[in-house]
C-alpha positions as MATLAB code, in Angstrom:
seq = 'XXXXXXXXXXXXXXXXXXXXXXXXXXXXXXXXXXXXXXXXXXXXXXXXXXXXXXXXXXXXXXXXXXXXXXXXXXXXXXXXXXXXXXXXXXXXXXXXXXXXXXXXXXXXXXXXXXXXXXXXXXXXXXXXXXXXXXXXXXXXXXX';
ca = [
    -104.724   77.685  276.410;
    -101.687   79.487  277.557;
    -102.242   82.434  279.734;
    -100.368   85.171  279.344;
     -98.750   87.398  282.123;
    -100.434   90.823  282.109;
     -98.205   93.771  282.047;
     -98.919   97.439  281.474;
    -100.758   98.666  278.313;
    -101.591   95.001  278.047;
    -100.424   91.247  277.773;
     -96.548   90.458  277.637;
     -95.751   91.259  273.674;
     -92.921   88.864  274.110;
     -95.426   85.639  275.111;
     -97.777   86.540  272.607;
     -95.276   86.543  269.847;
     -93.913   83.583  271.189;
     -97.334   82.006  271.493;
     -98.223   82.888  267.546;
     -94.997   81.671  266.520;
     -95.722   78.506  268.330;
     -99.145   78.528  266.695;
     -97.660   79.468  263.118;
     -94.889   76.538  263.608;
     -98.058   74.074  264.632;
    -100.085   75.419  261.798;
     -96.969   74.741  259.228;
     -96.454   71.312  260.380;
     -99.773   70.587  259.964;
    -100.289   71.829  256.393;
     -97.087   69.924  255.535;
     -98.615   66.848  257.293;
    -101.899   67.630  255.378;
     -99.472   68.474  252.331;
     -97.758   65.178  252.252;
    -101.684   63.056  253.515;
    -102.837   64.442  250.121;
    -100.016   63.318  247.956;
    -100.258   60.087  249.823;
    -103.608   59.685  249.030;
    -102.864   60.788  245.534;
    -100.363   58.023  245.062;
    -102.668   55.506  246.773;
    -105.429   56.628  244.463;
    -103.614   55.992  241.366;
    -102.397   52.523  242.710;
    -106.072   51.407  243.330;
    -106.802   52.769  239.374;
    -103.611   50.749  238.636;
    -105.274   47.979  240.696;
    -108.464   48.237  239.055;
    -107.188   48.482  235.495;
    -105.163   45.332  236.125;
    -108.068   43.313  237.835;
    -110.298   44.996  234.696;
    -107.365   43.154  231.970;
    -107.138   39.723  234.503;
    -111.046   39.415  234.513;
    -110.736   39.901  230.686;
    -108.047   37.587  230.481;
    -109.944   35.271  232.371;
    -112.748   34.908  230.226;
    -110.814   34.814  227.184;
    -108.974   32.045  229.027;
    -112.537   30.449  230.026;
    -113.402   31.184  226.377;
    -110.112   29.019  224.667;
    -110.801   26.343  227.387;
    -114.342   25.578  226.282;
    -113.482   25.859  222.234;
    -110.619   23.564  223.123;
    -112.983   21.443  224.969;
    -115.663   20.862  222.206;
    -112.743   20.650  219.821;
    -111.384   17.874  221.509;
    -115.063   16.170  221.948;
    -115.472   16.587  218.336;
    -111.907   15.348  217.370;
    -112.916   12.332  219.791;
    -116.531   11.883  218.418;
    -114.518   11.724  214.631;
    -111.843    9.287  216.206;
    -114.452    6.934  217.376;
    -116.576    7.046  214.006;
    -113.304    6.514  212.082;
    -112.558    3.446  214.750;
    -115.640    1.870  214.271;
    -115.396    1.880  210.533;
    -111.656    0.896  210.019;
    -113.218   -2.154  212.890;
    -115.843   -2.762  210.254;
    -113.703   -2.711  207.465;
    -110.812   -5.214  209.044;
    -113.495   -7.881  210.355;
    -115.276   -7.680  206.347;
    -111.779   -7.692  205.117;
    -110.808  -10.730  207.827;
    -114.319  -12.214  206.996;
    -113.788  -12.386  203.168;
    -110.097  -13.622  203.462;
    -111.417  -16.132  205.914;
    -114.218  -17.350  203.541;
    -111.375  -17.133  200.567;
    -108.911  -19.683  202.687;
    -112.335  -21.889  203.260;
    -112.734  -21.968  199.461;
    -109.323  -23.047  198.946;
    -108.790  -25.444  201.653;
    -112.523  -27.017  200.122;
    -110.690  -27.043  196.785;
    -107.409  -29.072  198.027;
    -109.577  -31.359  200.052;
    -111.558  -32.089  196.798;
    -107.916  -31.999  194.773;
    -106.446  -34.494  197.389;
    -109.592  -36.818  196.679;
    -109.214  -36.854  193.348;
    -105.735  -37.550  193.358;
    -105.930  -40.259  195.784;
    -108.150  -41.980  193.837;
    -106.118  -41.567  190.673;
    -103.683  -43.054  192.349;
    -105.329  -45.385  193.503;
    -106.435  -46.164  189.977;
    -102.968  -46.030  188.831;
    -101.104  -48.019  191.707;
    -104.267  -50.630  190.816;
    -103.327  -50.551  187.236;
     -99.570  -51.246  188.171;
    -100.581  -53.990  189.900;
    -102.839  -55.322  187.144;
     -99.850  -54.933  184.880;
     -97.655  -56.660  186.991;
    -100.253  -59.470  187.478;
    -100.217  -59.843  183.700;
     -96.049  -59.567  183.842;
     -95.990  -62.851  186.112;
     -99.079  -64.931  184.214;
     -97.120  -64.442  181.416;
     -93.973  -65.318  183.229;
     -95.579  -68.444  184.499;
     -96.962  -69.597  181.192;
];
């Protein structure tokens, strides 16, 4: 602390009004400082509400977002489960299908197999009667 020079009736008026003018000037700087702390803190106050609000709507958003994923998820195990059902019936259907078009070309390869036969041997029967004929042609040629 200052000390102040001690004159008669007294200290020095003129260091004690400069010392509370010094103290006045220190006092107003420091309730601006405090002044503009307070706003500071203010501001920094609503930017953590801001913050919060915004983490508040991302959480939110994340579980929504958590929330789609799994519905899409079961969605697409379900769509998959139905895509394998359908699969394994159209696979059913095409080797019955395949089965009965194979059994229908068996049939008809059996029934030109038993044509052929038959016409072999009725050709056979009619080359043989040809020849019979023409046997007969040259007897009667010969007689």
């Amino acid at each position: 602390m200052d000390k102040f020079k001690i004159v008669e009736n007294g200290y020095s008026v003129t260091e004690v009004n400069k010392f509370v003018d010094d103290v006045i000037a220190q006092t107003e700087q420091m309730l601006e400082k405090m002044k503009k702390q307070h706003r500071d803190n203010e501001e920094l106050r609503k930017q953590v509400e801001h913050y919060k609000k915004i983490e508040t709507e991302l959480k939110n958003a994340l579980f929504k977002a958590e929330q789609s994923s799994s519905e899409i998820k079961k969605q697409a195990y379900d769509e998959k489960n139905i895509i394998i059902e359908e699969a394994r019936k159209n696979a059913s259907r095409i080797v019955n299908d395949a089965l009965l078009r194979a059994e229908k070309i068996e049939i008809k390869a059996d029934t030109l197999e038993r044509n052929m036969r038959i016409f072999k041997k009725k050709l056979k029967l009619v080359v043989e009667q040809q020849l019979t004929v023409i046997d007969e042609i040259e007897e009667l040629d010969l007689k």
